[in-house]
Coordinates of C-alpha atoms in Angstrom, one line a residue:
M761 CA 16.7 6.9 19.8
R762 CA 14.7 8.9 17.3
P763 CA 16.9 11.4 15.6
E764 CA 16.5 15.0 16.9
V765 CA 15.3 17.5 14.3
V766 CA 16.2 21.2 14.8
S767 CA 13.4 23.7 15.6
Q768 CA 10.7 21.0 16.1
P769 CA 8.1 21.6 18.9
P770 CA 8.1 19.2 21.8
A771 CA 6.4 15.8 21.1
A772 CA 3.6 16.6 23.5
T773 CA 2.5 19.5 21.4
R774 CA 3.0 18.0 17.9
P775 CA 0.2 16.5 15.9
L776 CA 0.2 12.8 15.8
V777 CA 0.9 12.7 12.0
E778 CA 4.0 14.9 12.6
E779 CA 5.2 12.5 15.3
F780 CA 4.9 9.7 12.8
R781 CA 6.7 11.7 10.2
L782 CA 9.7 12.1 12.5
G783 CA 9.8 8.4 13.2
L784 CA 9.0 6.3 16.3
D785 CA 11.3 4.4 18.6
A786 CA 9.8 1.2 17.2
P787 CA 7.6 0.5 14.2
I788 CA 3.8 0.2 14.8
C789 CA 3.9 -2.8 12.6
L790 CA 6.3 -4.3 10.1
T791 CA 6.1 -6.6 7.1
W792 CA 8.1 -9.8 7.3
E793 CA 8.5 -11.9 4.2
L794 CA 9.3 -15.4 5.6
T795 CA 10.3 -17.0 2.4
Y796 CA 10.6 -16.3 -1.3
A797 CA 9.3 -19.8 -2.0
C798 CA 5.9 -19.8 -3.7
N799 CA 3.8 -22.3 -5.7
L800 CA 2.3 -19.4 -7.7
S801 CA 4.0 -17.1 -10.1
C802 CA 1.8 -14.0 -10.1
A803 CA 2.5 -11.6 -12.9
H804 CA 2.6 -8.6 -10.5
C805 CA 4.6 -10.2 -7.6
L806 CA 6.4 -7.4 -5.8
S807 CA 9.3 -9.7 -4.8
S808 CA 9.5 -11.9 -7.9
S809 CA 8.9 -14.9 -5.6
G810 CA 9.1 -18.5 -6.6
R811 CA 12.4 -20.1 -5.4
R812 CA 13.4 -20.4 -1.7
D813 CA 16.6 -18.5 -0.8
P814 CA 19.1 -20.9 0.8
A815 CA 20.2 -18.2 3.2
E816 CA 16.7 -17.6 4.7
L817 CA 16.5 -17.1 8.4
S818 CA 16.4 -20.4 10.4
T819 CA 13.6 -21.2 12.8
E820 CA 15.8 -20.2 15.8
E821 CA 16.7 -16.9 14.1
C822 CA 13.0 -16.2 13.5
F823 CA 12.3 -16.8 17.2
A824 CA 15.1 -14.4 18.1
V825 CA 13.6 -11.7 15.9
I826 CA 10.2 -12.2 17.5
D827 CA 11.7 -11.9 21.0
E828 CA 13.3 -8.6 19.9
L829 CA 10.0 -7.3 18.6
Q830 CA 8.3 -8.2 21.8
R831 CA 10.9 -6.2 23.7
L832 CA 10.3 -3.3 21.4
Q833 CA 6.5 -3.7 22.0
V834 CA 5.7 -3.9 18.3
F835 CA 2.0 -4.4 18.0
Y836 CA 2.0 -7.0 15.2
V837 CA 3.8 -8.3 12.2
N838 CA 2.4 -8.9 8.7
L839 CA 3.8 -12.3 7.6
G840 CA 4.1 -12.9 3.9
G841 CA 6.3 -14.1 1.1
G842 CA 6.3 -15.8 -1.3
E843 CA 3.8 -18.2 0.3
P844 CA 4.6 -18.2 4.0
M845 CA 2.8 -21.5 4.6
M846 CA 5.4 -23.2 2.4
R847 CA 7.8 -23.0 5.3
S848 CA 7.7 -26.3 7.3
D849 CA 8.1 -24.3 10.5
F850 CA 5.3 -21.8 9.7
F851 CA 3.0 -22.8 12.5
D852 CA 6.0 -22.9 14.9
I853 CA 6.8 -19.3 14.1
V854 CA 3.2 -18.2 14.4
D855 CA 2.9 -20.0 17.7
H856 CA 6.1 -18.4 19.0
A857 CA 4.8 -14.9 18.0
V858 CA 1.4 -15.1 19.5
S859 CA 2.7 -16.7 22.7
H860 CA 5.0 -13.8 23.1
H861 CA 2.3 -11.2 22.6
V862 CA 3.3 -10.2 19.1
G863 CA 0.1 -10.3 17.0
V864 CA 0.3 -12.0 13.5
K865 CA -1.5 -11.0 10.3
F866 CA -0.4 -13.2 7.5
S867 CA -1.1 -13.1 3.8
T868 CA -1.6 -16.3 1.8
N869 CA -2.8 -17.5 -1.6
G870 CA -4.9 -20.0 0.3
T871 CA -3.6 -23.1 -1.5
F872 CA -2.3 -24.6 1.8
I873 CA -5.4 -24.0 3.8
D874 CA -7.2 -27.3 3.9
A875 CA -9.8 -28.2 6.5
A876 CA -7.2 -29.3 9.1
A877 CA -5.1 -26.2 8.6
A878 CA -8.2 -24.0 8.9
R879 CA -9.1 -25.7 12.2
R880 CA -5.6 -25.1 13.6
L881 CA -5.7 -21.4 12.5
A882 CA -9.1 -21.0 14.1
G883 CA -7.8 -22.2 17.4
M884 CA -5.0 -19.6 17.6
D885 CA -5.3 -16.2 19.3
Y886 CA -3.9 -12.9 18.1
L887 CA -4.0 -14.1 14.5
D888 CA -5.5 -12.6 11.4
V889 CA -5.6 -14.3 8.0
Q890 CA -5.7 -12.5 4.7
I891 CA -6.6 -14.4 1.5
S892 CA -5.4 -12.8 -1.8
I893 CA -7.5 -12.6 -4.9
D894 CA -7.2 -10.1 -7.8
G895 CA -10.4 -10.7 -9.5
A896 CA -14.0 -11.4 -8.4
T897 CA -14.2 -14.0 -11.1
S898 CA -11.8 -16.7 -12.2
G899 CA -11.3 -15.1 -15.6
V900 CA -9.9 -11.8 -14.2
N901 CA -8.1 -13.3 -11.2
D902 CA -6.4 -16.3 -12.9
A903 CA -5.0 -14.1 -15.7
L904 CA -2.7 -12.5 -13.0
R905 CA -2.4 -15.3 -10.5
G906 CA -2.5 -18.5 -12.5
R907 CA -5.2 -20.9 -13.6
G908 CA -7.0 -22.5 -10.7
S909 CA -5.9 -19.8 -8.2
F910 CA -9.4 -18.3 -7.8
A911 CA -11.0 -21.6 -7.0
A912 CA -8.2 -22.5 -4.6
A913 CA -8.6 -19.2 -2.7
R914 CA -12.4 -19.6 -2.5
Q915 CA -11.9 -23.1 -1.2
A916 CA -9.6 -21.7 1.5
M917 CA -12.3 -19.2 2.4
D918 CA -14.8 -22.0 2.7
H919 CA -12.5 -24.0 5.0
L920 CA -12.0 -20.9 7.3
A921 CA -15.8 -20.3 7.4
D922 CA -16.5 -24.0 8.2
A923 CA -13.9 -23.9 11.0
D924 CA -15.6 -20.8 12.5
F925 CA -12.3 -18.8 12.1
G926 CA -14.2 -15.5 12.3
P927 CA -13.9 -12.4 10.1
F928 CA -10.8 -13.1 8.0
K929 CA -9.7 -10.6 5.4
I930 CA -9.8 -10.7 1.6
S931 CA -7.0 -8.7 0.0
V932 CA -7.2 -7.3 -3.6
V933 CA -4.6 -5.4 -5.6
V934 CA -6.5 -2.9 -7.6
T935 CA -5.9 -3.0 -11.4
R936 CA -7.5 -1.6 -14.4
Q937 CA -9.0 -5.0 -15.1
N938 CA -10.8 -5.4 -11.7
V939 CA -11.8 -1.8 -10.8
D940 CA -15.3 -2.5 -12.2
Q941 CA -15.5 -5.5 -9.9
L942 CA -15.2 -3.6 -6.6
D943 CA -18.8 -4.1 -5.7
A944 CA -18.4 -7.8 -6.5
F945 CA -15.4 -8.1 -4.2
A946 CA -17.5 -6.5 -1.4
D947 CA -20.2 -9.0 -2.1
I948 CA -17.8 -11.9 -1.7
A949 CA -16.5 -10.5 1.6
A950 CA -20.1 -10.1 2.8
Q951 CA -20.8 -13.7 2.0
Y952 CA -18.2 -14.8 4.5
G953 CA -18.6 -12.0 7.0
A954 CA -15.0 -11.1 6.0
Q955 CA -13.4 -7.7 5.7
L956 CA -12.3 -6.4 2.3
R957 CA -8.8 -4.8 2.0
V958 CA -7.7 -3.2 -1.3
T959 CA -4.1 -2.2 -2.0
R960 CA -2.2 -0.4 -4.7
L961 CA -0.3 -2.0 -7.5
R962 CA 3.4 -1.0 -7.4
P963 CA 5.9 -1.3 -10.3
S964 CA 8.4 -3.5 -8.4
G965 CA 9.5 -7.1 -8.9
R966 CA 7.6 -8.7 -11.7
G967 CA 5.2 -5.8 -11.4
A968 CA 7.8 -3.7 -13.2
D969 CA 7.0 -5.6 -16.4
T970 CA 3.2 -5.4 -16.1
W971 CA 2.6 -2.0 -14.3
H972 CA 2.0 0.0 -17.5
D973 CA -0.7 -2.5 -18.6
L974 CA -2.3 -3.0 -15.2
H975 CA -2.3 0.2 -13.2
P976 CA -5.7 2.0 -13.2
T977 CA -6.3 4.8 -15.6
Q978 CA -7.0 8.4 -14.4
E979 CA -10.7 7.9 -14.8
Q980 CA -10.5 4.6 -12.9
Q981 CA -8.6 6.3 -10.1
R982 CA -11.4 8.8 -9.7
Q983 CA -13.9 5.9 -9.7
L984 CA -11.9 4.1 -7.0
Y985 CA -11.6 7.3 -4.9
H986 CA -15.3 7.9 -4.8
W987 CA -16.0 4.2 -4.1
L988 CA -13.6 4.3 -1.1
L989 CA -15.1 7.5 0.2
E990 CA -18.5 5.9 0.4
R991 CA -17.1 2.8 2.1
P992 CA -14.9 3.8 5.0
A993 CA -15.0 0.3 6.4
V994 CA -12.9 -1.0 3.5
L995 CA -9.3 -1.2 4.5
T996 CA -6.6 0.3 2.4
G997 CA -3.4 0.2 4.5
D998 CA -2.9 3.9 3.4
S999 CA -2.2 2.6 -0.2
F1000 CA -4.1 5.3 -1.8
F1001 CA -3.3 8.5 0.0
H1002 CA -2.2 10.0 -3.4
L1003 CA -6.0 10.0 -4.3
S1004 CA -6.7 12.5 -1.5
A1005 CA -5.5 15.3 -3.9
L1006 CA -9.0 14.8 -5.5
G1007 CA -10.7 16.5 -2.5
E1008 CA -11.8 15.0 0.8
P1009 CA -9.0 13.0 2.3
L1010 CA -9.5 9.3 2.5
P1011 CA -9.5 7.7 6.0
G1012 CA -6.0 6.8 7.3
L1013 CA -2.6 8.3 8.0
N1014 CA -2.2 9.7 4.4
L1015 CA 1.5 9.7 4.8
C1016 CA 4.4 7.5 3.5
G1017 CA 5.4 5.7 6.6
A1018 CA 8.6 4.1 5.2
G1019 CA 11.3 4.0 7.8
R1020 CA 9.1 6.1 10.1
V1021 CA 6.3 3.7 11.3
V1022 CA 6.8 0.7 9.0
C1023 CA 9.5 -1.3 7.3
L1024 CA 10.2 -4.7 5.9
I1025 CA 12.3 -7.7 6.9
D1026 CA 13.0 -10.1 4.0
P1027 CA 13.6 -13.8 4.2
V1028 CA 17.3 -13.5 4.6
G1029 CA 17.0 -10.9 7.4
D1030 CA 17.7 -7.8 5.3
V1031 CA 15.7 -4.7 6.5
Y1032 CA 14.2 -2.4 3.9
A1033 CA 12.5 1.0 4.5
C1034 CA 9.3 -0.1 2.8
P1035 CA 7.6 -3.4 1.9
F1036 CA 7.4 -2.2 -1.7
V1037 CA 11.1 -1.2 -2.3
I1038 CA 13.2 -4.4 -2.1
H1039 CA 16.2 -2.7 -3.6
D1040 CA 19.8 -2.1 -2.4
E1041 CA 19.2 1.7 -2.4
F1042 CA 16.6 1.2 0.4
L1043 CA 18.5 -1.5 2.4
A1044 CA 19.1 -0.3 5.9
G1045 CA 20.8 -3.3 7.4
N1046 CA 20.3 -6.9 8.5
V1047 CA 18.9 -8.5 11.7
R1048 CA 21.9 -10.8 11.8
N1049 CA 24.3 -7.9 12.4
D1050 CA 25.3 -6.7 15.8
G1051 CA 22.5 -4.9 17.5
G1052 CA 19.9 -6.8 15.5
F1053 CA 16.7 -5.2 14.2
T1054 CA 16.7 -2.6 17.0
S1055 CA 20.0 -1.1 15.9
V1056 CA 18.8 -1.0 12.2
W1057 CA 15.6 0.7 13.1
R1058 CA 17.0 3.3 15.5
E1059 CA 20.5 4.0 14.1
S1060 CA 20.7 3.3 10.3
E1061 CA 21.7 6.2 8.2
L1062 CA 18.9 5.4 5.7
F1063 CA 16.1 5.6 8.3
T1064 CA 17.6 8.7 9.8
S1065 CA 17.5 10.4 6.4
L1066 CA 13.9 9.4 5.8
R1067 CA 12.8 11.0 9.1
E1068 CA 14.4 14.3 8.3
P1069 CA 12.2 17.1 6.9
D1070 CA 11.2 16.5 3.3
S1071 CA 13.4 17.9 0.6
E1072 CA 11.8 20.4 -1.6
G1073 CA 10.7 19.1 -5.0
A1074 CA 8.2 19.6 -7.8
C1075 CA 5.2 18.7 -5.6
V1076 CA 5.8 21.3 -2.9
S1077 CA 4.4 24.1 -5.0
C1078 CA 1.2 22.1 -5.7
G1079 CA -1.9 23.2 -3.8
S1080 CA -2.7 19.5 -3.1
Y1081 CA 0.7 18.7 -1.5
D1082 CA -0.6 18.7 2.0
A1083 CA -3.3 16.2 1.0
C1084 CA -1.2 13.7 -0.9
Q1085 CA 2.3 14.4 0.5
G1086 CA 3.8 13.8 -3.0
G1087 CA 2.6 10.2 -3.2
C1088 CA 4.3 6.8 -3.0
M1089 CA 8.1 6.6 -2.7
A1090 CA 8.2 3.0 -4.1
S1091 CA 6.1 3.9 -7.2
K1092 CA 8.3 6.9 -8.0
F1093 CA 11.5 4.9 -7.6
F1094 CA 10.6 1.9 -9.7
V1095 CA 9.4 3.9 -12.7
G1096 CA 12.7 5.8 -12.7
F1097 CA 11.5 9.1 -11.0
D1098 CA 13.4 11.0 -8.4
L1099 CA 11.8 10.8 -5.0
T1100 CA 11.0 14.6 -5.2
D1101 CA 9.1 14.1 -8.4
P1102 CA 5.3 13.6 -8.5
D1103 CA 3.7 10.3 -7.9
P1104 CA 3.6 8.4 -11.3
E1105 CA -0.2 8.1 -10.8
C1106 CA -0.7 11.7 -9.7
V1107 CA -4.4 12.3 -10.1
L1108 CA -3.8 15.9 -11.2
G1109 CA -1.7 14.7 -14.2
H1110 CA 1.6 16.2 -13.1
A1111 CA 3.5 13.0 -13.7
E1112 CA 2.3 12.6 -17.3
P1113 CA 5.1 14.7 -18.9
L1114 CA 7.7 12.8 -16.9
L1115 CA 6.4 9.4 -17.9
A1116 CA 6.3 10.5 -21.5
A1117 CA 9.9 11.7 -21.3
L1118 CA 11.1 8.4 -19.9
G1119 CA 9.8 6.5 -22.9
T1120 CA 9.3 2.8 -23.3
D1121 CA 13.0 1.9 -23.5
S1122 CA 14.1 3.7 -20.4
V1123 CA 16.2 1.9 -17.8
V1124 CA 14.4 1.6 -14.5
P1125 CA 15.7 0.3 -11.2
R1126 CA 15.6 -3.5 -10.6
A1127 CA 16.2 -5.6 -7.5
R1128 CA 19.5 -7.5 -7.9
V1129 CA 17.9 -10.8 -7.0
D1130 CA 15.0 -12.4 -8.9
H1131 CA 13.5 -15.5 -7.2
S1132 CA 11.3 -16.4 -10.1
R1133 CA 11.5 -20.1 -11.1
P1134 CA 13.4 -20.6 -14.4
G1135 CA 11.2 -22.2 -17.1
V1136 CA 8.0 -21.6 -15.2
S1137 CA 5.4 -19.5 -17.0
V1138 CA 4.1 -16.3 -15.5
P1139 CA 1.5 -16.8 -14.3
S1140 CA 1.5 -20.6 -14.1
P1141 CA -1.3 -23.0 -13.2
V1142 CA -1.8 -23.7 -9.5
T1143 CA -0.6 -26.9 -8.1
L1144 CA -2.3 -27.8 -4.9
R1145 CA -0.1 -29.4 -2.3
P1146 CA -1.0 -31.1 1.0
T1147 CA -0.7 -29.0 4.1
R1148 CA 1.7 -30.3 6.8
R1149 CA -0.5 -31.8 9.5
S1150 CA 2.0 -32.4 12.2
G1151 CA 0.4 -31.2 15.4
A1152 CA -2.7 -30.2 13.6

């Protein structure tokens, strides 16, 4: 049950955004990282992926989670990793989800989508594919994702188009190196009849080491804000609600949904409040425990605390607080801020003194587990591997 909050009006009279803030009986959607295994080693990887965790959920355990999500009437899951297609049971998991009316959106680097895999994906219902690139040219993209990764992603897009998959998505993490390529990204999407999705760079995982060099400047944030205002069809996943402090709110919820409407299940079944804070401080439980995912979502102390009224902090006195809601919890946490501090990319500059005070030698939070592959360069060249064709 959603925790009761004193002096709140009945749900029937509350605005929808307020209902979301207090938390729902089940997430609208959730992110599920199927594996930490990955054949890339992107420099900004949120989960420091590379090596498979030997304790990752089995096929049967994944099926059980899907059955539970169906009972909760979760609309869809965002499957990711790592590279989710590196699991030999990937198609079995997707088949089980869509046959149990749990829609699937999955993110991939595209290296395992050959012609046969594209045809199989095109034949599935309730499935959405998202190909990741971080540059509209190989020079910009491959500097982050590895030599050959841009060509591999474009080849995957070609295979999906040839298989008549339909309007897949192209996902871009916005950096200071690719802000000037936004129009070019839109052109690539238009070539395939695809939908463009842009997301925010967070300083977690390997991104903690590259954030200061990659995150957009203040001027670039304003550039991005106006670009998005003019293109409401571009998806953002509410990544940039902190930009709404600049004036007209961007389309979307404009609210941190962590533990309220979204959460993350990692490859070993741990449930975190947010897909971008894989850290013990935001660990709410595990799907293998008694009560499964439902118990974690509805009863964990962490999620209950996140659904309580916001604690007062530095942002409350700002005239733009209602627009930006103080910004991104994950970004604050991983640069070493308190959660009541301004967003580190606050467009009004309120975080600048705090960042300066931290200094370059400050100790920032780190996840206890790093799945990067020892001895593998970051980023590393892409090695294309054959897709499993069983049942294709």
